[in-house]
Tab-separated table of C-alpha atoms and ligand atoms in Angstrom:
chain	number	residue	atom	x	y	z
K	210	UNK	CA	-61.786	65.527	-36.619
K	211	UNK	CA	-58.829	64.241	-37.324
K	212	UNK	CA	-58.621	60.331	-37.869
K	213	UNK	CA	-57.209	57.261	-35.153
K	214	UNK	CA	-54.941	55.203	-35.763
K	215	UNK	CA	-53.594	52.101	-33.217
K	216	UNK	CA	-50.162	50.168	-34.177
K	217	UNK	CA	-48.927	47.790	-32.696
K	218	UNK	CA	-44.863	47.281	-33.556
K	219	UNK	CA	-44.506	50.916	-33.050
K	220	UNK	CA	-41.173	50.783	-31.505
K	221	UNK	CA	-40.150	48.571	-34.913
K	222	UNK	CA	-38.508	49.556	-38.225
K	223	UNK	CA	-41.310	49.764	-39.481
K	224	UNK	CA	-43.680	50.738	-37.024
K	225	UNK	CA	-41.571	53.767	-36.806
K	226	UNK	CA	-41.763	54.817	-40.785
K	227	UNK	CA	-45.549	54.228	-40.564
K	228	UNK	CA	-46.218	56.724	-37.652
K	229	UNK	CA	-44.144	59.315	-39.222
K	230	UNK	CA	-46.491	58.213	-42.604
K	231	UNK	CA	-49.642	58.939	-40.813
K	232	UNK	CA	-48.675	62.043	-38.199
K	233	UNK	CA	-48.083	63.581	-41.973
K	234	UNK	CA	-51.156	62.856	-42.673
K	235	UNK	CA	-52.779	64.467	-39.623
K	236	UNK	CA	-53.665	61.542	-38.077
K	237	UNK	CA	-53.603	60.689	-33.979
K	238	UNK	CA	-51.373	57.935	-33.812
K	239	UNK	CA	-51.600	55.822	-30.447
K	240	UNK	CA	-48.998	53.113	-30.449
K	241	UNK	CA	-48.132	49.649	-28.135
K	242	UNK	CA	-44.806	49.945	-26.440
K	243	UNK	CA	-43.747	46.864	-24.415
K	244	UNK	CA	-42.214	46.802	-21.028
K	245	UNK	CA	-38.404	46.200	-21.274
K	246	UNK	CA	-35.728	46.573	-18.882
K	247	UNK	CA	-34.281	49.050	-21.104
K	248	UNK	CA	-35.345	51.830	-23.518
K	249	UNK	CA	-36.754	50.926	-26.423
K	250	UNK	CA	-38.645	53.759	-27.951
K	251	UNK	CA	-35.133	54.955	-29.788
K	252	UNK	CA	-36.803	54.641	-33.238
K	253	UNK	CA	-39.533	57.168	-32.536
K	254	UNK	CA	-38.470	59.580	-29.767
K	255	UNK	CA	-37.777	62.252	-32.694
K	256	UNK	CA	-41.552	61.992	-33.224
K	257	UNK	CA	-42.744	61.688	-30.029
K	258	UNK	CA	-43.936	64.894	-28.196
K	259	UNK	CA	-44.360	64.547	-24.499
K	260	UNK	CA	-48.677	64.820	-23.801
K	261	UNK	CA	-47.425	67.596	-21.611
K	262	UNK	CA	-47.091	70.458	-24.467
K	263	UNK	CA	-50.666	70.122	-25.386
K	264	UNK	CA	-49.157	69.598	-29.327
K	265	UNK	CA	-48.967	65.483	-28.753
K	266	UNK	CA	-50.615	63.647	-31.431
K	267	UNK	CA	-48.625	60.528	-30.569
K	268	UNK	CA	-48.971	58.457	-27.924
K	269	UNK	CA	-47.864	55.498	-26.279
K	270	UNK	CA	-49.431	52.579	-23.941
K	271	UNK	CA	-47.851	49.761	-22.500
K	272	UNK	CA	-49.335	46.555	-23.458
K	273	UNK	CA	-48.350	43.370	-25.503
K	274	UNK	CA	-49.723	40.854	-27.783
K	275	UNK	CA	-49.880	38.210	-25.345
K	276	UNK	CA	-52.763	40.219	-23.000
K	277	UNK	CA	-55.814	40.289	-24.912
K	278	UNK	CA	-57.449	41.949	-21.778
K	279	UNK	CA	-55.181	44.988	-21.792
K	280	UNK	CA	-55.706	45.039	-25.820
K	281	UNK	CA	-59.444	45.123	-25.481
K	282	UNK	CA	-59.311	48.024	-23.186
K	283	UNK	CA	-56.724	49.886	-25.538
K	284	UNK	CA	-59.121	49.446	-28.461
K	285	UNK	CA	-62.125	50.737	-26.157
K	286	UNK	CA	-60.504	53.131	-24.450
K	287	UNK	CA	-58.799	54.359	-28.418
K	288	UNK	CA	-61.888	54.187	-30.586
K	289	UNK	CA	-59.530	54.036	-33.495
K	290	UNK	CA	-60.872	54.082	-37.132
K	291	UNK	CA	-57.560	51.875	-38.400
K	292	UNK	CA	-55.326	49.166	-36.782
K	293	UNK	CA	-51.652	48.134	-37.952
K	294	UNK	CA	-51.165	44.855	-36.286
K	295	UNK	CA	-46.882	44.975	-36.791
K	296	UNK	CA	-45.683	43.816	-33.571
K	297	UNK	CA	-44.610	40.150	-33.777
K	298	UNK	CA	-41.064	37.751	-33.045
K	299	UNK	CA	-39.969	38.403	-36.172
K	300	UNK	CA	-36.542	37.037	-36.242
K	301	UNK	CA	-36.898	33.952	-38.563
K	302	UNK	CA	-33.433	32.043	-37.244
K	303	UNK	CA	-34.697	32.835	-33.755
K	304	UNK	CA	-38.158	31.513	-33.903
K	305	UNK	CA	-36.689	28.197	-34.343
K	306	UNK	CA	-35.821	28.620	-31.089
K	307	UNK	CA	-37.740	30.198	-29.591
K	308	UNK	CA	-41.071	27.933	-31.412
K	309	UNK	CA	-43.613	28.420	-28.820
K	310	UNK	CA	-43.188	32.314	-28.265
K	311	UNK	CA	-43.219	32.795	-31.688
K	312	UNK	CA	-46.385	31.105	-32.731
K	313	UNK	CA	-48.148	32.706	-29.435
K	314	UNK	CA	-47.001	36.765	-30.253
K	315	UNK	CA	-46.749	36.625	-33.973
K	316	UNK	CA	-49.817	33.769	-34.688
K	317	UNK	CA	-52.319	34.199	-31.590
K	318	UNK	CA	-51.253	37.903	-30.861
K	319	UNK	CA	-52.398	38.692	-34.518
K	320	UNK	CA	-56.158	36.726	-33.592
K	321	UNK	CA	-55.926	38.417	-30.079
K	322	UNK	CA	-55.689	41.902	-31.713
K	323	UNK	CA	-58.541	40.965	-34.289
K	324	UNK	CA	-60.507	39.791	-31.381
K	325	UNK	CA	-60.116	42.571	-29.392
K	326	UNK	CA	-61.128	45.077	-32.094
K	327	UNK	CA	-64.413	43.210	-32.926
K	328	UNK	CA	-65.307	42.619	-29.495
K	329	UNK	CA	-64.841	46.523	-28.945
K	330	UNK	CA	-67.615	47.065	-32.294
K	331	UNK	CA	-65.607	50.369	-32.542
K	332	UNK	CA	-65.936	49.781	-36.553
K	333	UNK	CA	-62.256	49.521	-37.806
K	334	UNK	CA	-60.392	48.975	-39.936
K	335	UNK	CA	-57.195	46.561	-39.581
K	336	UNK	CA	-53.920	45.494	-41.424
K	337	UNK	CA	-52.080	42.440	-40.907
K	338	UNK	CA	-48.470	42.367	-41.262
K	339	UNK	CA	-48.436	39.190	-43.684
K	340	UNK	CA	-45.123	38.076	-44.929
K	341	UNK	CA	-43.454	36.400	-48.076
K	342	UNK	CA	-41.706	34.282	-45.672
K	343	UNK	CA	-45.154	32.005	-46.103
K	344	UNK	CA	-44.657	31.100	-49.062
K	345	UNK	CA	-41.227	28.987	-48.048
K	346	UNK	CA	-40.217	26.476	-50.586
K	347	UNK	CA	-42.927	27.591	-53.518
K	348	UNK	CA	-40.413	28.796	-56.342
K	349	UNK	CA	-40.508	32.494	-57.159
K	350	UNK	CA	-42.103	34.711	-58.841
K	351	UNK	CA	-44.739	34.369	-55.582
K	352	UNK	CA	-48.137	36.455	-56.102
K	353	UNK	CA	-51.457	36.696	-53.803
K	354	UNK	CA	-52.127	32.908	-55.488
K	355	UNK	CA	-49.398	31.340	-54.868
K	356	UNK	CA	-49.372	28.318	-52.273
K	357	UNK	CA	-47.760	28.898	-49.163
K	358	UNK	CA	-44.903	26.337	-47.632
K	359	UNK	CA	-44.078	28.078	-44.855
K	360	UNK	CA	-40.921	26.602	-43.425
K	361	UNK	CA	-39.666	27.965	-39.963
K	362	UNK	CA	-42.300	28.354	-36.712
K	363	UNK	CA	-42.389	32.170	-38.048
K	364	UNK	CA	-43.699	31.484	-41.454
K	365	UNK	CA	-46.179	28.955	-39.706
K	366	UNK	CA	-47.169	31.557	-37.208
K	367	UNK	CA	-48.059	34.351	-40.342
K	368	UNK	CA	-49.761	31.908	-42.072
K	369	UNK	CA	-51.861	31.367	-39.106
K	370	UNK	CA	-52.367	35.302	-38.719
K	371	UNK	CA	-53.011	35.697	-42.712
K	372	UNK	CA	-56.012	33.015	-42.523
K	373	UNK	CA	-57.268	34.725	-39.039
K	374	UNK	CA	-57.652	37.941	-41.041
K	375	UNK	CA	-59.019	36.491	-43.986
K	376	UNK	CA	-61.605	34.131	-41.912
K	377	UNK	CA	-62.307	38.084	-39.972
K	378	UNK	CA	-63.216	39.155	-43.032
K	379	UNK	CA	-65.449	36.464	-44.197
K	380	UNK	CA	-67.378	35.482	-40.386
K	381	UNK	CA	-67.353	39.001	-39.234
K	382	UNK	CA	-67.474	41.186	-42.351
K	383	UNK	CA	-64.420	43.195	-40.835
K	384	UNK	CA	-62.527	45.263	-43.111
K	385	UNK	CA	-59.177	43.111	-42.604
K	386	UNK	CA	-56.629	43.381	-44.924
K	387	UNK	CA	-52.824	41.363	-45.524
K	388	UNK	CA	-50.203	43.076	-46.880
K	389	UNK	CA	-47.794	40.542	-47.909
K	390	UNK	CA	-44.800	42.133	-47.705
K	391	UNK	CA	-41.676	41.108	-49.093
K	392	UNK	CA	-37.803	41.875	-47.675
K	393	UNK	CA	-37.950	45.422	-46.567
K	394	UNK	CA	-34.976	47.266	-45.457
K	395	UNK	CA	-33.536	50.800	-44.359
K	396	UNK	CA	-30.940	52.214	-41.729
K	397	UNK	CA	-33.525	51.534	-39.078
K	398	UNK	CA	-33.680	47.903	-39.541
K	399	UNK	CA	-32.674	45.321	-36.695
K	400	UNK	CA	-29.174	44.550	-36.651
K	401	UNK	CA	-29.416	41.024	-36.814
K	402	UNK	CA	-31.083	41.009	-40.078
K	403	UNK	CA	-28.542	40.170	-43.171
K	404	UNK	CA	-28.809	43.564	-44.182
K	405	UNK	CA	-28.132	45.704	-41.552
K	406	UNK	CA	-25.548	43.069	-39.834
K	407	UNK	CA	-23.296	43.934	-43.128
K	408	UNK	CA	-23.662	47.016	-43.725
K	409	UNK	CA	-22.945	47.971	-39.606
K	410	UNK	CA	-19.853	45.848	-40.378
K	411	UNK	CA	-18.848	47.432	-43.508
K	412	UNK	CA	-18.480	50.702	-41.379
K	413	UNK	CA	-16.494	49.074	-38.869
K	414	UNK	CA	-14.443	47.094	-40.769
K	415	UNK	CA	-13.723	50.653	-42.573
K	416	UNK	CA	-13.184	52.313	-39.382
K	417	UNK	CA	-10.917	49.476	-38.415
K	418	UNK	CA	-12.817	48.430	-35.454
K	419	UNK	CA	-13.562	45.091	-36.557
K	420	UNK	CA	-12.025	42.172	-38.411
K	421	UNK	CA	-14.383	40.034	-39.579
K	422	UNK	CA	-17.923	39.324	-40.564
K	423	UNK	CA	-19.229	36.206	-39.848
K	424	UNK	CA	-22.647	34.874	-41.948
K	425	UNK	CA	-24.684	31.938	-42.659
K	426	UNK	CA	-25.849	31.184	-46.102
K	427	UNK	CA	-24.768	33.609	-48.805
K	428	UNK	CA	-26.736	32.026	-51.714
K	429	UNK	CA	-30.674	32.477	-50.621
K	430	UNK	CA	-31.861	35.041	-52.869
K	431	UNK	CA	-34.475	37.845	-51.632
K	432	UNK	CA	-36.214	40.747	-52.922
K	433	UNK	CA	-35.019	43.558	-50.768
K	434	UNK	CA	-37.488	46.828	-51.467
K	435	UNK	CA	-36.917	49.872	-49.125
K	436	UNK	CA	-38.644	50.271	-46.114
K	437	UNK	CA	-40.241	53.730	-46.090
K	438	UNK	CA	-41.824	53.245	-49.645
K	439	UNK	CA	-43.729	49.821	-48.327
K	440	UNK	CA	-45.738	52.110	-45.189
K	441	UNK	CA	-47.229	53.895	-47.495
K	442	UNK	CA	-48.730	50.445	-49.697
K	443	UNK	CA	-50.150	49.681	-45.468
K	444	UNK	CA	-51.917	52.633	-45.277
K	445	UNK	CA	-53.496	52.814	-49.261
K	446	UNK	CA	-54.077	48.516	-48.170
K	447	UNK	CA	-57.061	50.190	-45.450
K	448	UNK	CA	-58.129	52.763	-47.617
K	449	UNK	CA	-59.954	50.547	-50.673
K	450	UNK	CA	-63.663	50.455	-51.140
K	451	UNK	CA	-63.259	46.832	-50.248
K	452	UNK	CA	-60.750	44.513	-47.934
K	453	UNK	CA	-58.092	42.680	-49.531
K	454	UNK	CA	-54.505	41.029	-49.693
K	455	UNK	CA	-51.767	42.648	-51.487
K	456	UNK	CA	-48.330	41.481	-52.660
K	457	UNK	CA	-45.249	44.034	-51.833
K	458	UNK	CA	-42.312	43.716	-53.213
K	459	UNK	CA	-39.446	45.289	-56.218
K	460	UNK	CA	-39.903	42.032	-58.061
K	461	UNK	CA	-35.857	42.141	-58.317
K	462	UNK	CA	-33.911	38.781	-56.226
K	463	UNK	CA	-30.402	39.023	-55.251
K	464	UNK	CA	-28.705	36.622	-53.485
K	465	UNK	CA	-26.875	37.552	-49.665
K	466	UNK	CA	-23.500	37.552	-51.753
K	467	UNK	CA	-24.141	40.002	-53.897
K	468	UNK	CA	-25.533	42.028	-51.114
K	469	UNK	CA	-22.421	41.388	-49.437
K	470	UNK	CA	-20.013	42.491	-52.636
K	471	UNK	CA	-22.013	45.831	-53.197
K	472	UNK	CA	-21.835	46.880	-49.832
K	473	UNK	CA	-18.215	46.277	-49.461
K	474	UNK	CA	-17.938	48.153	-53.160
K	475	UNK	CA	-19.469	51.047	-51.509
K	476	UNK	CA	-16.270	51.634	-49.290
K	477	UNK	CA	-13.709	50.042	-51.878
K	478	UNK	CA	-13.130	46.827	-49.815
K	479	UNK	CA	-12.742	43.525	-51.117
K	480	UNK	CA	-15.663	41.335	-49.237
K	481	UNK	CA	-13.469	37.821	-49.612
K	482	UNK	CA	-11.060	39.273	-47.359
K	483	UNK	CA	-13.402	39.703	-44.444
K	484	UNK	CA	-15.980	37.625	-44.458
K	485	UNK	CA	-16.143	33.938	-43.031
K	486	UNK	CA	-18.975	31.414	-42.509
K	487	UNK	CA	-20.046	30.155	-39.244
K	488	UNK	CA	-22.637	27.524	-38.946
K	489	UNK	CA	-24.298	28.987	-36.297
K	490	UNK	CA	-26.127	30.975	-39.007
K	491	UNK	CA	-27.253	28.553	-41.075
K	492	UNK	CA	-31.229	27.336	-40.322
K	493	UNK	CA	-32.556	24.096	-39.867
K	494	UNK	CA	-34.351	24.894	-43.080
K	495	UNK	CA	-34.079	27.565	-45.395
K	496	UNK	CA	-35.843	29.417	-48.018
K	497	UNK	CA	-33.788	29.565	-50.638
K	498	UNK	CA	-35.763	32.139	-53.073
K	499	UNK	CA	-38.118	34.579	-52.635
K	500	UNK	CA	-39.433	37.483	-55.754
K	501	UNK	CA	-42.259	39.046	-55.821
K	502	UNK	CA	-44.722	39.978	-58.444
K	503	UNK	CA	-46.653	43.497	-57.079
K	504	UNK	CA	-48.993	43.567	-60.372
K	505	UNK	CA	-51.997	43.506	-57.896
K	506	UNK	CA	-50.649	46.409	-55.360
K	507	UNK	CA	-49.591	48.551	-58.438
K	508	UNK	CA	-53.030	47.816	-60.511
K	509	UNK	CA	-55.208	47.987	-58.004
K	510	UNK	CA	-53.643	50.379	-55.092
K	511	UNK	CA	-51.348	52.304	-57.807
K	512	UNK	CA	-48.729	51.308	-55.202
K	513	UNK	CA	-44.618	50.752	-56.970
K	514	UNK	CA	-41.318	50.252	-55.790
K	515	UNK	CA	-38.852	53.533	-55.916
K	516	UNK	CA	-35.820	52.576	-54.753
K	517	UNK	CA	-34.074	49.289	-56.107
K	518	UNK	CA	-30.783	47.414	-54.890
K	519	UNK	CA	-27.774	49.255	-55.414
K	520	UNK	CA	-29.848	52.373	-54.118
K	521	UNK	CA	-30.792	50.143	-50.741
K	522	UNK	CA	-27.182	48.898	-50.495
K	523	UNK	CA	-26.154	52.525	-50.641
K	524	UNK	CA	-28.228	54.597	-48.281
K	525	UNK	CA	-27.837	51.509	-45.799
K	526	UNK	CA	-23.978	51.675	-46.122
K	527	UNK	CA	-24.045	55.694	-45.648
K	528	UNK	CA	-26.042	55.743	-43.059
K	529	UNK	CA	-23.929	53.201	-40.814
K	530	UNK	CA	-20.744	55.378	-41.935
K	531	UNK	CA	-22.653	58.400	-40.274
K	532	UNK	CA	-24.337	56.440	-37.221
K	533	UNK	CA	-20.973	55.344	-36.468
K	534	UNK	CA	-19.412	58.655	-37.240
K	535	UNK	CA	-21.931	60.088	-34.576
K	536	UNK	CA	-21.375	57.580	-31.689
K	537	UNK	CA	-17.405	57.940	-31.907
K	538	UNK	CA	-17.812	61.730	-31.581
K	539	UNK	CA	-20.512	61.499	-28.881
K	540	UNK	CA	-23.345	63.019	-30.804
K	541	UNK	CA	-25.626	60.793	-29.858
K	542	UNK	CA	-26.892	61.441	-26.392
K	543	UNK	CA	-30.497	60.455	-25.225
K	544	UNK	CA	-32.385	63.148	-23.669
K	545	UNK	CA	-35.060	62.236	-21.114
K	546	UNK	CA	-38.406	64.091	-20.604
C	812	NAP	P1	-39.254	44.646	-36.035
C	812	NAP	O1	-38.361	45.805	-36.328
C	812	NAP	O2	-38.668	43.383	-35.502
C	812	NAP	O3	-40.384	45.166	-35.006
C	812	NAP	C1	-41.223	44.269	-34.344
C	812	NAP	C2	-42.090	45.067	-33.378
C	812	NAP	O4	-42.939	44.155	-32.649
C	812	NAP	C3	-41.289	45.835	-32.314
C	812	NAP	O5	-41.936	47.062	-32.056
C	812	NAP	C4	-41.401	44.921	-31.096
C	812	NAP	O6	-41.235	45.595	-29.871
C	812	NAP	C5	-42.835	44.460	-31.275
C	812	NAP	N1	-43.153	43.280	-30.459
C	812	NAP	C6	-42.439	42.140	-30.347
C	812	NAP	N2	-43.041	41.307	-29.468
C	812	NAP	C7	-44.156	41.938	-29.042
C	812	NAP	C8	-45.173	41.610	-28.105
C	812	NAP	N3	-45.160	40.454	-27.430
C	812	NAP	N4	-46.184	42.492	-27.902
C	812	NAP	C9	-46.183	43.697	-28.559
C	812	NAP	N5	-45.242	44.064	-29.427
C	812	NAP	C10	-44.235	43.196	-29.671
C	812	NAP	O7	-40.095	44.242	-37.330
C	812	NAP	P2	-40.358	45.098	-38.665
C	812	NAP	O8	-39.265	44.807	-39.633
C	812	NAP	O9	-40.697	46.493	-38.315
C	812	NAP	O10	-41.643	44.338	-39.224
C	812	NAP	C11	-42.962	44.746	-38.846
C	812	NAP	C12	-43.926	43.587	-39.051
C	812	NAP	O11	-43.917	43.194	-40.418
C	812	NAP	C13	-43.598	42.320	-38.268
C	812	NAP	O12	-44.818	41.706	-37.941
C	812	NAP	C14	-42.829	41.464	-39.258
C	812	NAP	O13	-42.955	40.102	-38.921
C	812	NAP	C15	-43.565	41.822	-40.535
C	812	NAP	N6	-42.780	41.722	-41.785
C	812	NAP	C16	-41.593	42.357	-41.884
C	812	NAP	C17	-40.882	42.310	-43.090
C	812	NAP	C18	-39.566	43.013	-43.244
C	812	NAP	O14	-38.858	42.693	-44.217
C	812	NAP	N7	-39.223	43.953	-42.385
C	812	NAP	C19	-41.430	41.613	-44.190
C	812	NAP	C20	-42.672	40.996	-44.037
C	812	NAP	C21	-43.359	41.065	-42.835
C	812	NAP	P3	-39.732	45.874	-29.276
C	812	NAP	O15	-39.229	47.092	-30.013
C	812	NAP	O16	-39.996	46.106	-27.828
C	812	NAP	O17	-38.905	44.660	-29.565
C	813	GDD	N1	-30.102	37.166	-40.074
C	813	GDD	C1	-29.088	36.603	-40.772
C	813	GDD	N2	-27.826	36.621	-40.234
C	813	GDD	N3	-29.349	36.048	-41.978
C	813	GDD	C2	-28.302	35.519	-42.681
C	813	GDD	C3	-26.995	35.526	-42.181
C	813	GDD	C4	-26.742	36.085	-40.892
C	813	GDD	O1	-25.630	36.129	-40.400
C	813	GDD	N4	-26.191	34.957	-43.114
C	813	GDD	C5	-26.955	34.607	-44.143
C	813	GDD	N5	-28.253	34.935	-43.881
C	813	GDD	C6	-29.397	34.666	-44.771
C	813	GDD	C7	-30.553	33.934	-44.103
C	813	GDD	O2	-30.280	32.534	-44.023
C	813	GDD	C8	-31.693	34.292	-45.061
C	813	GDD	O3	-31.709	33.392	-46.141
C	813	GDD	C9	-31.309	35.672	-45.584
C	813	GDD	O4	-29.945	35.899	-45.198
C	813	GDD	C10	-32.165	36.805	-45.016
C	813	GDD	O5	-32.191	36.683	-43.606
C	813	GDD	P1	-32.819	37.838	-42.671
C	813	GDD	O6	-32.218	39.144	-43.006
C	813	GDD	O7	-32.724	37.355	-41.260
C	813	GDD	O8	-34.332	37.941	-43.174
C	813	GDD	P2	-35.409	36.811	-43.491
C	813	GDD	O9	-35.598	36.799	-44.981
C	813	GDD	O10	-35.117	35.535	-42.824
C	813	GDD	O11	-36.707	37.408	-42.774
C	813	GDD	C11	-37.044	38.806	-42.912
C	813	GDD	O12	-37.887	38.960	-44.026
C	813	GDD	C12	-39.176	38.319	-43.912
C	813	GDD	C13	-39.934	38.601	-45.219
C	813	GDD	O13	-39.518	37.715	-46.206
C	813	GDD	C14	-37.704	39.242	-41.613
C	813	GDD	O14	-37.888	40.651	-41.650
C	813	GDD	C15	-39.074	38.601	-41.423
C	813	GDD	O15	-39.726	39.189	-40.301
C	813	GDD	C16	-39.895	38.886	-42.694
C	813	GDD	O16	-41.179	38.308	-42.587
């Protein structure tokens, strides 16, 4: 029979690499979609087969981290044998705004998911989407023992879901496992993440369909892994004799400049000539450095990084050349079912 798995985050970046991870696999994947005024399943519609051909093994429910009663009856209803709790505010600049929202999805949700799954006894197993944003202001290299000074509502809110998992564990004897994952990117990332904002306007700017590109602070330094590679350290996270918490990262920091200069490289531009600060995206308070040491995730899950920086900076940059490509020639067309 083949095996369960619930996500929530589904309609994420990475959500989206993890249920193509585990339909490989054979698994059932049943996912948490959340009502929006518009469509937001764009990420894994090529996956999705409608229940009506009898071949679906992916499926979707409405519900949302901030309804523990429609979670519990998802989880009954499911019976899966692993949960990926991904869905969360995950916009760091944002959560500073929006504070409360952000420590009730990404902090409580996490507990209300947990919750949920014991109180359904269906036996599972379940990942927490722990970040290296909790670690703040601690100086690099950060590992599984390093303190956390989380420094935005966001990073408060994971470090609240982290200890949840961990206290899961220890009350409850649930297999719950963190994944601390550090900066992970691809062409499917959000567009208002550093990343992804440059490298959409590195196509533009090519194209000649835009002038500028405005950022905040070019000198924080992150280690930016690749985000197909870090599904795969999820799903080898729930399948250890034991529960645990797991570093994820390249180990390699570059700063948001150089991200900026290689991308521009990429299409021969030179970056000084386009791109301009605005305050706007500056934070209240930053974290200025984060690198990760994986020694645990590659000792003990035989988990590594494959593809480093200029790689990333690359396949982003190609890929917005191509999406962009597409849309101007009217390739892209959504197809209902
Ligand atoms: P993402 O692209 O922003 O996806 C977030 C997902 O959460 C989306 O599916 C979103 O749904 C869903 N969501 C938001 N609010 C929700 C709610 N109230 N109820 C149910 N679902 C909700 O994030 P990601 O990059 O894939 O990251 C996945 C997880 O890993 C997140 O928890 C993130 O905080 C964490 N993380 C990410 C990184 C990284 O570098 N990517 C690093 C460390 C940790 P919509 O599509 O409807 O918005
Ligand atoms: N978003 C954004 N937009 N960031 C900018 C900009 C800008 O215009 N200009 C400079 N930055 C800087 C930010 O100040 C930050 O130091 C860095 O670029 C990275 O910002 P993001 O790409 O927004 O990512 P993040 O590091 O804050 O958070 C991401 O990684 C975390 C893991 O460390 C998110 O995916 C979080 O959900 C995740 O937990």
């Amino acid at each position: 029979m083949s095996r369960v798995a619930l996500i929530s985050g589904i309609t994420g970046q990475d959500g989206s690499y993890l249920s193509e991870f585990l339909l490989d696999k054979g698994y059932t994947v049943h996912g948490i979609k959340r009502r929006a005024s518009t469509f937001n399943t764009e990420r894994i519609d090529h996956v999705d087969v409608h229940p009506r051909s009898g071949d679906a093994r992916l499926f979707l429910h409405y519900s949302d981290l901030s309804d523990p009663a429609s979670l519990t009856a998802l989880i009954r209803d499911i019976r899966p044998h692993e949960i990926y709790n991904l869905g969360a505010q995950s916009h760091v600049r944002v959560s500073f705004d929006i504070p409360g929202y952000t420590a009730d999805v990404t902090g409580l949700g996490a507990l209300r998911m947990m919750e949920a799954a014991r109180s359904a006894d269906v036996g599972c197993r379940f990942y927490q989407a722990s970040s290296s944003e909790m670690f703040g202001s601690t100086p690099p290299p950060q590992r599984e023992e390093t303190p956390f000074h989380p420094r935005s509502p966001y990073a408060c809110a994971k470090v609240y879901a982290y200890w949840s998992a961990v206290n899961y564990r220890e009350s409850w004897n649930m297999f719950c496992a963190n994944g601390i994952l550090f900066n992970h990117e691809s062409p499917r990332r959000g567009e208002n993440f550093v990343t992804r904002k440059i490298t959409r306007a590195v196509a533009r700017i090519e194209a000649g369909i835009q002038d500028k590109l405005y950022l905040g602070n070019l000198d924080a330094v992150r280690d930016w892994g690749y985000a197909p590679e870090y599904v795969e350290a999820m799903w080898l996270a729930l399948q250890q004799d034991s529960p645990d918490d797991y570093v994820v990262a390249t180990g390699e920091g570059h700063t948001v400049r150089e991200f900026v200069e290689a991308a521009f490289d990429r299409v021969g531009l030179d970056w000084q000539r386009y791109v301009e600060l605005d305050p706007a995206y500056f934070r209240p308070a930053e974290v200025d450095a984060l690198i990760g040491d994986y020694s645990k995730a590659r000792r003990t899950l035989g988990w590594a990084p494959k593809t480093l920086f200029s790689d990333l900076v690359r396949i982003m940059v190609d890929a917005d050349r191509q999406l962009l490509e597409d849309e101007r020639m009217g390739r892209l067309v959504r197809v209902d079912r």
